[in-house]
Backbone as a printed PyTorch tensor [residue, N CA C, xyz], in Angstrom:
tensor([[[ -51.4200,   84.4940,  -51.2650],
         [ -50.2320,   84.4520,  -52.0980],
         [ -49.4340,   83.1850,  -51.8060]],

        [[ -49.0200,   82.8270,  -50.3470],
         [ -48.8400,   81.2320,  -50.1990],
         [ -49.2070,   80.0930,  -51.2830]],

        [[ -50.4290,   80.5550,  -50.9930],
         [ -50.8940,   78.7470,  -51.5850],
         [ -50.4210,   79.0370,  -53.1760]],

        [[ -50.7070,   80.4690,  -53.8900],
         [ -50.3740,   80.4260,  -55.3510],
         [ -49.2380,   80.0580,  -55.5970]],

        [[ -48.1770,   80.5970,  -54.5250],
         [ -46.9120,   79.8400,  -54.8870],
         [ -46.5330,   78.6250,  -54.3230]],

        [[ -47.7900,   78.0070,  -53.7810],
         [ -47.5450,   76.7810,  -53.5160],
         [ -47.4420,   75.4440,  -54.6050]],

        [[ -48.7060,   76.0780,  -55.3490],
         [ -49.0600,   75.8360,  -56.5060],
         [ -48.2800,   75.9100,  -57.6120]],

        [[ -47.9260,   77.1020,  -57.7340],
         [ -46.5550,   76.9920,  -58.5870],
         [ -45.6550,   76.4710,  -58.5070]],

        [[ -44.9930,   76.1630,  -57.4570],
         [ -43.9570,   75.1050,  -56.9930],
         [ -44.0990,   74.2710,  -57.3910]],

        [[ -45.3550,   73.4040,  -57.1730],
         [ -46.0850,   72.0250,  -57.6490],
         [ -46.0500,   71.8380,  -58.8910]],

        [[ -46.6430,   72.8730,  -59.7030],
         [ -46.4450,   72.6000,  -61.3240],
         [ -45.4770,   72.7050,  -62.1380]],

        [[ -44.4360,   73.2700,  -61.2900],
         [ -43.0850,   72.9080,  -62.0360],
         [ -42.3430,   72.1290,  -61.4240]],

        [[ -42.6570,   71.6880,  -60.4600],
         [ -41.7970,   70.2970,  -59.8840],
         [ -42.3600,   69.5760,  -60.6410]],

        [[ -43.7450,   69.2920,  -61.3570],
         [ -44.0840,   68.0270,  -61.9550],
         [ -43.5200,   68.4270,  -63.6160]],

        [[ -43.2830,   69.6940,  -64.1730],
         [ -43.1380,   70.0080,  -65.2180],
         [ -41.3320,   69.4230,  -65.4430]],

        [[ -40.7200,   69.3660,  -64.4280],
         [ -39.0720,   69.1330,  -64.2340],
         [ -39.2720,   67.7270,  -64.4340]],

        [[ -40.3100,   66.7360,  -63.5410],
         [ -39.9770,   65.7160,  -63.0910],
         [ -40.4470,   65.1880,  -64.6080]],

        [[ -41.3100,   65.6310,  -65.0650],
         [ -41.8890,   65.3920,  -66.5080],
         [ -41.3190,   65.3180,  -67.8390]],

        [[ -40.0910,   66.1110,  -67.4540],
         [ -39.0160,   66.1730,  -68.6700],
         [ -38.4240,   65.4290,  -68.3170]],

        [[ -37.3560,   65.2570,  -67.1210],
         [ -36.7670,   64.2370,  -66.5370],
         [ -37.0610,   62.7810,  -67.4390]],

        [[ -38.2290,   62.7000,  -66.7370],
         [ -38.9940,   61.3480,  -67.2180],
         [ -38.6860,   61.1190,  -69.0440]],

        [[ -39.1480,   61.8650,  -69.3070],
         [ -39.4800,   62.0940,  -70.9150],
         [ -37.9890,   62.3290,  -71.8410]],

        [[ -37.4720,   62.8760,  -71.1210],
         [ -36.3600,   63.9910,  -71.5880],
         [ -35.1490,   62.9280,  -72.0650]],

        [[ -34.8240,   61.0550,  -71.6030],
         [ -33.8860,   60.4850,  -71.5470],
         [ -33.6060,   60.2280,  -72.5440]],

        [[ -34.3680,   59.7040,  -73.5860],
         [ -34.2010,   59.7190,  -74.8020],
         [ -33.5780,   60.7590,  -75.5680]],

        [[ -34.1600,   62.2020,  -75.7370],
         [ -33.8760,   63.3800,  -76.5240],
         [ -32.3830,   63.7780,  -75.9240]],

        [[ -32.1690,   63.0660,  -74.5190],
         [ -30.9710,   63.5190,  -74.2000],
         [ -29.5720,   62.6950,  -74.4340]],

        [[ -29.9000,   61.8830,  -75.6050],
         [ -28.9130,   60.1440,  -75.5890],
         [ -28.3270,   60.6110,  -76.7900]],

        [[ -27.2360,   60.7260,  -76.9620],
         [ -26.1070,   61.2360,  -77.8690],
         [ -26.2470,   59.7830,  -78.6800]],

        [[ -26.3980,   59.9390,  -79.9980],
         [ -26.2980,   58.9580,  -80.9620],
         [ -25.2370,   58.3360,  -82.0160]],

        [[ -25.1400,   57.4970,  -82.3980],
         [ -23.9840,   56.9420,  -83.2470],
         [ -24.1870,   55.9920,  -84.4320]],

        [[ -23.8680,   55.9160,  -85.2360],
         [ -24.1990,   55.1890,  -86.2660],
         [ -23.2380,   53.9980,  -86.6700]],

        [[ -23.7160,   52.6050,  -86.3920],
         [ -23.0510,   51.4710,  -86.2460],
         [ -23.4890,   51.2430,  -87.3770]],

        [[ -21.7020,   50.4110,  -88.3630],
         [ -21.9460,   50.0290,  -88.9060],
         [ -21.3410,   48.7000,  -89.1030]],

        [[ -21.7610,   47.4110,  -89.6190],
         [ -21.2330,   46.2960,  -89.2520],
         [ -20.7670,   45.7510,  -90.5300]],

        [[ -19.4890,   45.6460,  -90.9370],
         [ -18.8860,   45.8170,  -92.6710],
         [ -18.5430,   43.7370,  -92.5880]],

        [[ -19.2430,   43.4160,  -91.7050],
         [ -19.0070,   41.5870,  -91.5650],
         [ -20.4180,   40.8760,  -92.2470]],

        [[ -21.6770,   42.0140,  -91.5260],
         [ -22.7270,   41.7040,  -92.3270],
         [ -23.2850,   42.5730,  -93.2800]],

        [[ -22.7120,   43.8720,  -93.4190],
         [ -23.4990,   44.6400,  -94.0170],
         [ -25.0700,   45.1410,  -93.4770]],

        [[ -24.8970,   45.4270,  -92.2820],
         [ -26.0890,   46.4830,  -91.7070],
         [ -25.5540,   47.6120,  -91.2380]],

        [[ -26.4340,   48.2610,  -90.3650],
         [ -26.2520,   49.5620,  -89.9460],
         [ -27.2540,   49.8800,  -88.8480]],

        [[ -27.3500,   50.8880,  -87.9750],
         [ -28.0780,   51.0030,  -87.0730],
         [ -27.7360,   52.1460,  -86.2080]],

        [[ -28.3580,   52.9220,  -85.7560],
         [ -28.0430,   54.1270,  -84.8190],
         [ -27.8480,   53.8180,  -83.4320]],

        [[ -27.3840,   53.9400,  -82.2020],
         [ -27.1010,   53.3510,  -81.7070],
         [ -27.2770,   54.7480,  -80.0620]],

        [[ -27.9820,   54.2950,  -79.2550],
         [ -27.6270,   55.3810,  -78.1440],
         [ -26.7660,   55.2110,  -77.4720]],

        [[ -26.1520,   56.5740,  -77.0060],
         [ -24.6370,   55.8650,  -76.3840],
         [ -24.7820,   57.1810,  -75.0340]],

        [[ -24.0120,   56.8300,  -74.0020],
         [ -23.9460,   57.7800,  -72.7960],
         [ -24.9230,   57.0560,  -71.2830]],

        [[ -25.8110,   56.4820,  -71.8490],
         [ -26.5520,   56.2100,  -70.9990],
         [ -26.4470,   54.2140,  -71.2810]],

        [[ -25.4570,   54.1760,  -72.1150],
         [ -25.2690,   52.2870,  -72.1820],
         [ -23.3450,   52.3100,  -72.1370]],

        [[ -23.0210,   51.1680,  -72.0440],
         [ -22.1480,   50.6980,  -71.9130],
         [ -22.2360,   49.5060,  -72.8350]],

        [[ -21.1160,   49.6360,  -73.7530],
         [ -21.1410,   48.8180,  -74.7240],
         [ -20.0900,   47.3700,  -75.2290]],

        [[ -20.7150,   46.0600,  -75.1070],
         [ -19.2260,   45.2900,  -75.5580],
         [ -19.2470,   44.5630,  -76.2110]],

        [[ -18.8580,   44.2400,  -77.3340],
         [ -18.3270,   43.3330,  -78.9520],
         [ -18.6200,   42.3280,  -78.3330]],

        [[ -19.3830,   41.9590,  -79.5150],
         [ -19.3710,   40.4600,  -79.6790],
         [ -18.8560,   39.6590,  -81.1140]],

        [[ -17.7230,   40.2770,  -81.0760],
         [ -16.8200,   39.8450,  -82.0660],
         [ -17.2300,   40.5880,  -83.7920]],

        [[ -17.6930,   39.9610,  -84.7290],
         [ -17.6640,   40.6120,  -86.0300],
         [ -19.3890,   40.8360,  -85.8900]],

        [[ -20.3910,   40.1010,  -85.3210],
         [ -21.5140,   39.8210,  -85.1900],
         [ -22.3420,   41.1980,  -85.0780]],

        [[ -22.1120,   41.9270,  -83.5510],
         [ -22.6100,   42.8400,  -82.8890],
         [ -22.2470,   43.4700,  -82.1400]],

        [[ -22.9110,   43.7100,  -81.4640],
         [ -22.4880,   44.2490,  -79.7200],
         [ -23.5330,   44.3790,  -78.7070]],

        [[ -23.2210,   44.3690,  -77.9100],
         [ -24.4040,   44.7120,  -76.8120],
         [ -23.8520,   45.5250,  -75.5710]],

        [[ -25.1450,   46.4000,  -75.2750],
         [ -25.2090,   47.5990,  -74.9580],
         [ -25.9960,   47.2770,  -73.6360]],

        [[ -25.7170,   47.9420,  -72.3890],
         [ -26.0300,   47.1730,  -71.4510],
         [ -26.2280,   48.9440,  -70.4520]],

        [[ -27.6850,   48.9980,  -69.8680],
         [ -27.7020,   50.5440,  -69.2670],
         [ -26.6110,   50.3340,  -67.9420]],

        [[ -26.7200,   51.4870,  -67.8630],
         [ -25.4430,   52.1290,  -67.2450],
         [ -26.2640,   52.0350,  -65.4570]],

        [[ -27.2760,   52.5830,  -65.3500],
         [ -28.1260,   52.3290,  -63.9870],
         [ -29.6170,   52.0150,  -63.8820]],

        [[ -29.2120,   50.7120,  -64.8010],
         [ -30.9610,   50.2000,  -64.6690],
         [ -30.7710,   48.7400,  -65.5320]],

        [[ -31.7690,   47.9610,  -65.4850],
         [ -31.6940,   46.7250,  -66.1590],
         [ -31.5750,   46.4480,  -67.6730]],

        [[ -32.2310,   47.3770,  -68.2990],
         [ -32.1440,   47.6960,  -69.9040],
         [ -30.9760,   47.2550,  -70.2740]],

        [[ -31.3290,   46.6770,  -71.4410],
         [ -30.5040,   45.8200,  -72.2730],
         [ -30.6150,   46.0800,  -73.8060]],

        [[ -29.6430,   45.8920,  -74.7170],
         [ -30.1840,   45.9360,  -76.3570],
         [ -28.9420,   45.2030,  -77.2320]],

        [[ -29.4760,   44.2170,  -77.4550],
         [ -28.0280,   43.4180,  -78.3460],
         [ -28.3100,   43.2230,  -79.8950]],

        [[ -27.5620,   44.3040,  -80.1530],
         [ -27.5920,   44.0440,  -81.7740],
         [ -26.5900,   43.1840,  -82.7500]],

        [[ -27.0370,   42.4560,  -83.8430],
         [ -26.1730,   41.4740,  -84.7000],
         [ -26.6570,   40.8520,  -85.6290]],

        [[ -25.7450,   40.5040,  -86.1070],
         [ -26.0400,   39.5450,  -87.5770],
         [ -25.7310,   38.3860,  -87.5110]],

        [[ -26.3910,   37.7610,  -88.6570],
         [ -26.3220,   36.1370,  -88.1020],
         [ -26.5760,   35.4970,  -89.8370]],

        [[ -25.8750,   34.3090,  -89.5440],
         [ -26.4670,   33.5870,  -91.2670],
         [ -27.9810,   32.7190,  -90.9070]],

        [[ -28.5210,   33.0310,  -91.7400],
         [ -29.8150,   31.8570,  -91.7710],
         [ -29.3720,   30.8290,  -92.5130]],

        [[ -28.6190,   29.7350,  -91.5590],
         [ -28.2580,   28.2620,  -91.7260],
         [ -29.5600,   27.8440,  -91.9900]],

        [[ -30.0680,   27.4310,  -91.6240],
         [ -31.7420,   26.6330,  -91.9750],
         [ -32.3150,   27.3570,  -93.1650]],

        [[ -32.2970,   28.6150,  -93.4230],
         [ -32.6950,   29.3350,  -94.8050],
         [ -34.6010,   29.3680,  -94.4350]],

        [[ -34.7480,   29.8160,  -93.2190],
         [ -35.7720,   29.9260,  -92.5200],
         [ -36.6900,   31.5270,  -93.2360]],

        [[ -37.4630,   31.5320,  -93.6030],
         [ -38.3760,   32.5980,  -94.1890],
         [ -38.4460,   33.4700,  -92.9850]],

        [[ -38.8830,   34.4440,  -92.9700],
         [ -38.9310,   35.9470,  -91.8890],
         [ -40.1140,   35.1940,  -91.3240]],

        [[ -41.2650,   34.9450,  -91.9160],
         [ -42.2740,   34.3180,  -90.7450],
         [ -42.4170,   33.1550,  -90.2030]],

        [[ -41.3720,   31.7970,  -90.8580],
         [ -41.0220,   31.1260,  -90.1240],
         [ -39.6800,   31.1610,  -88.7310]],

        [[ -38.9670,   32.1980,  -89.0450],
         [ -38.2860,   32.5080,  -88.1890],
         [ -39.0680,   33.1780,  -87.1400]],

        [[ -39.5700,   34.0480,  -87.6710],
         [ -40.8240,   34.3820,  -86.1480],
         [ -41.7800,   33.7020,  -85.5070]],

        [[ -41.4300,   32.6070,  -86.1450],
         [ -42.7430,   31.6680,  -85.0430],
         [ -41.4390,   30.9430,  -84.4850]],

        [[ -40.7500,   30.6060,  -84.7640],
         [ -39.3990,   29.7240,  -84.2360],
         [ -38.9960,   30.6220,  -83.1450]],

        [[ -39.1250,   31.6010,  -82.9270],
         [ -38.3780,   32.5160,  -82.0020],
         [ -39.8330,   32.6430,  -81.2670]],

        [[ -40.6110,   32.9690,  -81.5900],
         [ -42.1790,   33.3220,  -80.4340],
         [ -41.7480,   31.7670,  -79.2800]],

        [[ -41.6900,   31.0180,  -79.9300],
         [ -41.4920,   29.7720,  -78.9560],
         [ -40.5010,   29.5820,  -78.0060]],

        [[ -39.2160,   30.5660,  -77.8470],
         [ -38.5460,   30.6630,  -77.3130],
         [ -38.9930,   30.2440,  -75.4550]],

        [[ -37.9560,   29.8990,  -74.6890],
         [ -38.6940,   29.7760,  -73.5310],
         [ -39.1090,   30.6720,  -72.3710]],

        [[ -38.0450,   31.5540,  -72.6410],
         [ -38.3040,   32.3990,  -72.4340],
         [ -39.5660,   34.0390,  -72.2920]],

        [[ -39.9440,   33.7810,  -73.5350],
         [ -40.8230,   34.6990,  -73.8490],
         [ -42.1960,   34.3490,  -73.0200]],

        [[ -42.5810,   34.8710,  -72.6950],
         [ -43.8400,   34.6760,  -71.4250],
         [ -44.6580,   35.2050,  -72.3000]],

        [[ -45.2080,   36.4980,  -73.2730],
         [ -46.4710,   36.5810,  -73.6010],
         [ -45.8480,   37.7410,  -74.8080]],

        [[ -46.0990,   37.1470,  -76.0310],
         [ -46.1550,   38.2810,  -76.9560],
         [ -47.4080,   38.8350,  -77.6510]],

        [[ -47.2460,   40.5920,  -77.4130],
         [ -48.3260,   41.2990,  -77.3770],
         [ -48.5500,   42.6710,  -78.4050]],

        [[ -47.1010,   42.1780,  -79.3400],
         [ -47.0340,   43.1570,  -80.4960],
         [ -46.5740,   42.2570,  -81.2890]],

        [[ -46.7990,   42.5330,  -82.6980],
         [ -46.0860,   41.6280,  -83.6590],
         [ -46.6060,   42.3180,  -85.1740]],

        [[ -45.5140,   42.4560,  -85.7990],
         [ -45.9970,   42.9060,  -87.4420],
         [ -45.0640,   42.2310,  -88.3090]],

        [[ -45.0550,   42.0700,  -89.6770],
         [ -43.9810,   42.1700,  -90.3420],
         [ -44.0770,   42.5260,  -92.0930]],

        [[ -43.2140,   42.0510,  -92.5950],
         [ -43.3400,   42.6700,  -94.0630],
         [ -42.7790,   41.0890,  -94.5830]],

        [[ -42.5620,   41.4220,  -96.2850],
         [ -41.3750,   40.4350,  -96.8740],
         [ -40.2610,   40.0250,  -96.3200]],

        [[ -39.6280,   40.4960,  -95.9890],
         [ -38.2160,   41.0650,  -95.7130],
         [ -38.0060,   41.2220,  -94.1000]],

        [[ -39.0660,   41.3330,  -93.4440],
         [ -38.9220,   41.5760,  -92.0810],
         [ -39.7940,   41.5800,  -90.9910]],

        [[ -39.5020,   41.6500,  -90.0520],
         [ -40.5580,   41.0150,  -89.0690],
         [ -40.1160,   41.9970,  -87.5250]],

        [[ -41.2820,   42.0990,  -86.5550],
         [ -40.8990,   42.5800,  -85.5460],
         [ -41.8860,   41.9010,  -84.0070]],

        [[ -41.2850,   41.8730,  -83.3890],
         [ -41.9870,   41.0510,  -82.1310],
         [ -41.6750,   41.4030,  -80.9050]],

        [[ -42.4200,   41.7630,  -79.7360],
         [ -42.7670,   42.3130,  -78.7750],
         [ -43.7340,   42.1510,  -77.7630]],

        [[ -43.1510,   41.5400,  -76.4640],
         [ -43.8170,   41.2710,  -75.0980],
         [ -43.3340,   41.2360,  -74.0310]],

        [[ -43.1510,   40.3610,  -72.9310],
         [ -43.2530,   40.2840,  -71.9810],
         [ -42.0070,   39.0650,  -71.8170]],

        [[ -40.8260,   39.0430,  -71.5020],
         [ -40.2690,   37.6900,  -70.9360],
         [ -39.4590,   38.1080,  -70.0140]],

        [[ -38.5480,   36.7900,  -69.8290],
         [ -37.5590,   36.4110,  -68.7470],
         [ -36.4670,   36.1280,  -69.2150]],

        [[ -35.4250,   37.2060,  -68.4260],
         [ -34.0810,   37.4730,  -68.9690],
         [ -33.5350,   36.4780,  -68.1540]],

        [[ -32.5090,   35.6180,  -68.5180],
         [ -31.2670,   34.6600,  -68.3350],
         [ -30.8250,   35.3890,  -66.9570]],

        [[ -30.9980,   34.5920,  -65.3770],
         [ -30.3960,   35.2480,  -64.3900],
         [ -31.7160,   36.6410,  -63.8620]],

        [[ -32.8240,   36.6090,  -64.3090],
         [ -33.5920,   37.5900,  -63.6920],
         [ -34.8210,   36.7690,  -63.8340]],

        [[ -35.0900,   36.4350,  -62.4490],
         [ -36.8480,   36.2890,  -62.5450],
         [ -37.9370,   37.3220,  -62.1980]],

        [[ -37.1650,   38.7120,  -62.4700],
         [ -38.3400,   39.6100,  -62.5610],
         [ -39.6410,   39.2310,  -63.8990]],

        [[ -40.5130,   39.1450,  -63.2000],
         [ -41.4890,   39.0210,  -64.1740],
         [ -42.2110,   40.4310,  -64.8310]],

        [[ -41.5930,   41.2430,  -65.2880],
         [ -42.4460,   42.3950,  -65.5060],
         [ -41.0050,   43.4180,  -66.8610]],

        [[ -40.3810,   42.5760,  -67.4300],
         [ -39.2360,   42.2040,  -68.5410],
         [ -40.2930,   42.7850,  -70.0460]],

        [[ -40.3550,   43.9970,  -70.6430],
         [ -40.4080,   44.0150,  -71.8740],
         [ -39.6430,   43.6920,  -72.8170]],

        [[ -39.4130,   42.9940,  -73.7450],
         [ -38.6490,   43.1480,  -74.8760],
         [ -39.0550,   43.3370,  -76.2450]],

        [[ -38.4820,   44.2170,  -77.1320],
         [ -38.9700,   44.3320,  -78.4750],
         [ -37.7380,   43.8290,  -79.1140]],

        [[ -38.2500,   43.3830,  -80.6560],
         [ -37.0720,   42.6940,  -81.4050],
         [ -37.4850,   42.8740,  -82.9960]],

        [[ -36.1320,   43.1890,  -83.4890],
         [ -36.4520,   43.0660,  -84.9490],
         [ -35.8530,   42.8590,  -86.0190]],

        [[ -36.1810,   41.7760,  -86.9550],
         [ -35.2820,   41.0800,  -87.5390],
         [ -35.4330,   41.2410,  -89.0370]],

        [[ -34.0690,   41.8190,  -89.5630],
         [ -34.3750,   42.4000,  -91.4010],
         [ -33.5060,   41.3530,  -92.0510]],

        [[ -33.3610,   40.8190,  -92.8550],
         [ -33.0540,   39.5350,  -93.8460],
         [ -32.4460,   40.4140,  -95.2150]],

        [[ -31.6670,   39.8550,  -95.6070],
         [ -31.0650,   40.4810,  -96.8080],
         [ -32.1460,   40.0930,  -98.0440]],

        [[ -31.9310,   40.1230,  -99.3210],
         [ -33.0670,   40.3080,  -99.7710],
         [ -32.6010,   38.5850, -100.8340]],

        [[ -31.4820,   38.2320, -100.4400],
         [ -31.3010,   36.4170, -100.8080],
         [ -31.9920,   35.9760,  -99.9820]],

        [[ -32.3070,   36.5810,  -98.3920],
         [ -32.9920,   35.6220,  -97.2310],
         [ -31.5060,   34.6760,  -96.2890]],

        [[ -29.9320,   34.9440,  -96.9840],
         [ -29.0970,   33.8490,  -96.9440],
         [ -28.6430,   34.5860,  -95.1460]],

        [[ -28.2640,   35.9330,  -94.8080],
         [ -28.5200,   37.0330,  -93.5030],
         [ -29.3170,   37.1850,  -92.8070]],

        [[ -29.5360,   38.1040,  -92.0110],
         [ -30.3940,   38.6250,  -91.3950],
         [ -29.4990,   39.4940,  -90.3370]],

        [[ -30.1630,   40.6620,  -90.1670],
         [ -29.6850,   41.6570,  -88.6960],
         [ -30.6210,   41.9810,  -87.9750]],

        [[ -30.3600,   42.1210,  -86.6620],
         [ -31.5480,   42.2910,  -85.4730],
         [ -31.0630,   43.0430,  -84.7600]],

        [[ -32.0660,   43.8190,  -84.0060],
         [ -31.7060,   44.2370,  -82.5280],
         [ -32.8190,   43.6770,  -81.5770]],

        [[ -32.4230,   43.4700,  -80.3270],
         [ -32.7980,   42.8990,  -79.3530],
         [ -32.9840,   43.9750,  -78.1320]],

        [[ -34.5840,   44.4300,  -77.3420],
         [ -33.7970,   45.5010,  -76.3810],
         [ -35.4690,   44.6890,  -75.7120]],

        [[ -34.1510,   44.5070,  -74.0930],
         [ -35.5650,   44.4690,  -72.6670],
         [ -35.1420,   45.9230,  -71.9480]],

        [[ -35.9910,   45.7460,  -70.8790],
         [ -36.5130,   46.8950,  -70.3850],
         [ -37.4180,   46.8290,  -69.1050]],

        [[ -37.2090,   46.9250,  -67.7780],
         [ -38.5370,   47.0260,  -67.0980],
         [ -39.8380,   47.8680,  -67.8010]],

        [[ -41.0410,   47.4120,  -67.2520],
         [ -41.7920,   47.8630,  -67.5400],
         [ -42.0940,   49.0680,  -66.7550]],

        [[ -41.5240,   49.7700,  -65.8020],
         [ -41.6740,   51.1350,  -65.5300],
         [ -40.4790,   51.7840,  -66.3240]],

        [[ -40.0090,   51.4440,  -67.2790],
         [ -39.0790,   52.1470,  -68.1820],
         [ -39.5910,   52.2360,  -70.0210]],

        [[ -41.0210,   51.7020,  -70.0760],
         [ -41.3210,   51.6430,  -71.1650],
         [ -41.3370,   52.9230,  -72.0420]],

        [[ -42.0620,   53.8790,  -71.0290],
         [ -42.0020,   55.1070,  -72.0410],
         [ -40.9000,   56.1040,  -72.3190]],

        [[ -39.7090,   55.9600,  -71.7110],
         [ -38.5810,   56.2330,  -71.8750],
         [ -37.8970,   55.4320,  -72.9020]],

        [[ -37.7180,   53.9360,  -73.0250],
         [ -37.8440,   53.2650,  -74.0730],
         [ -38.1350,   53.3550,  -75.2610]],

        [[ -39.3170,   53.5820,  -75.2080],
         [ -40.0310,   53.7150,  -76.5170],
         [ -39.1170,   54.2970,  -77.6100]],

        [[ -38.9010,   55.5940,  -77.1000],
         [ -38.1470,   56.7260,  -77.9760],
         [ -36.8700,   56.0550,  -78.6300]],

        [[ -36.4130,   55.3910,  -77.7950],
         [ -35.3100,   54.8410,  -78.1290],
         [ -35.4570,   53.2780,  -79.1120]],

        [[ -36.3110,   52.8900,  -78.8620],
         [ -36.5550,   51.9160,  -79.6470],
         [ -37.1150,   51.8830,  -80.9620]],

        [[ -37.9480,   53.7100,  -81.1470],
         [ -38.2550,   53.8170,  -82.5210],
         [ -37.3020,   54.1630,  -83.3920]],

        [[ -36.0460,   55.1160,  -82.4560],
         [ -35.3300,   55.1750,  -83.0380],
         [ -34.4420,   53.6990,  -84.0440]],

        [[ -34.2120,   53.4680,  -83.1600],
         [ -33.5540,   52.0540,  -83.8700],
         [ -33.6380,   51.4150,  -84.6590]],

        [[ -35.5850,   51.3030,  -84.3410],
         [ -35.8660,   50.6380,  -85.5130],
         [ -36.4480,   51.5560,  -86.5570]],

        [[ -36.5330,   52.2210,  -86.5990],
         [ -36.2380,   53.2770,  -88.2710],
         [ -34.7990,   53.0880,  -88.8900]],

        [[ -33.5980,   53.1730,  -88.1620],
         [ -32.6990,   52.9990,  -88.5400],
         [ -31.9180,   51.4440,  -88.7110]],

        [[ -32.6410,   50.9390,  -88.7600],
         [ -32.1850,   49.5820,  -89.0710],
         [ -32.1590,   48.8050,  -90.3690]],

        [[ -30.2810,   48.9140,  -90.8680],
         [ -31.1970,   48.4180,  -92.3620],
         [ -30.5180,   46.6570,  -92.9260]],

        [[ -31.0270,   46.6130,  -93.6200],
         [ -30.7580,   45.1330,  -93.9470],
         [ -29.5530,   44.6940,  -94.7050]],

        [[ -28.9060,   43.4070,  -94.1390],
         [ -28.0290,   43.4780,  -94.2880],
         [ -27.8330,   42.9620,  -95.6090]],

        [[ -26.1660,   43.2320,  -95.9470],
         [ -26.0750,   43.3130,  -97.9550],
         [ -25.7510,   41.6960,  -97.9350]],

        [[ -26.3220,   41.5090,  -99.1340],
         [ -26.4660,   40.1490,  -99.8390],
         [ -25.1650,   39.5800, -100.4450]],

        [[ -23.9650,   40.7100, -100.3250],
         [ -22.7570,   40.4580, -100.9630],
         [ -21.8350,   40.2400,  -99.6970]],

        [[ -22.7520,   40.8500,  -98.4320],
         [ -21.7830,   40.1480,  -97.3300],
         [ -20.6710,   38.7860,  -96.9570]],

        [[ -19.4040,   38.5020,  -97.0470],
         [ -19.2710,   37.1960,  -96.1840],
         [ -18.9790,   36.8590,  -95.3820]],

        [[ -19.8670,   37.0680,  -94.1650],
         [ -19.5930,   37.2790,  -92.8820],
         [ -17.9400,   35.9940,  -92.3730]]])
């Protein structure tokens, strides 16, 4: 009888530690940002970030006990740069050490790897990013989120969220 409840002990310590793990996301109270300078929008997790303006642009959201980062904003496309020329302009960044996801559409684009945050030479830095363009091309809104890489799958959740909810900004905007 020992060892069965030894056993049992075991499988719900890993079943606790398993939600734990899993659970950070489903447990992140949400909010819906909306930015009336560019005309986007975006859901936003809140409780587990700390959040501060960056004037009419965005904000950025900064974790509360861990390195995770996510800066969302709008911006004019001065150069009048196409979604896939803007994504090769940004892959080149110096930052970015190795990108290892990448898709996009008309209208939008998304990119994802490996870099080096400003002030951290941890080398082991995910970031995903994704950038929607109004439908003149004259906008664009993004979010920006790193992450250690032992925080990816906690991440994740949070990052699909986002980017489902991310919408493009209005063409009647003047920022």
């Amino acid at each position: 009888q020992g060892s069965t409840m030894g056993r049992f002990l075991v499988v719900l310590l890993a079943i606790i530690g398993l939600a734990a793990a899993t659970g950070g996301a489903s447990a992140v109270e949400w909010q819906r940002y909306e930015n009336p300078a560019f005309g986007y929008a975006i859901d936003l997790p809140l409780g587990l970030f700390t959040g501060s303006s960056n004037g009419d642009k965005g904000l950025t959201l900064v974790e509360n006990d861990g390195r995770g980062q996510i800066d969302v904003y709008g911006a004019i496309n001065v150069q009048g740069m196409s979604p896939r020329a803007f994504e090769r302009e940004l892959s080149r960044a110096d930052r970015i050490r190795d990108i290892t996801y990448a898709r996009r559409g008309a209208s939008w684009f998304v990119i994802s790897g490996y870099y080096r945050r400003e002030n951290d030479e941890s080398d082991d830095l995910i970031f995903y990013a994704k950038f929607m363009f109004s439908r003149d091309g004259r906008l664009l809104a993004a979010f920006e989120a790193s992450y250690p890489r032992a925080d990816k799958r906690r991440f994740d959740a949070i990052i699909e969220r986002m980017e489902d909810s991310l919408t493009r900004p209005d063409d009647t905007a003047e920022p």
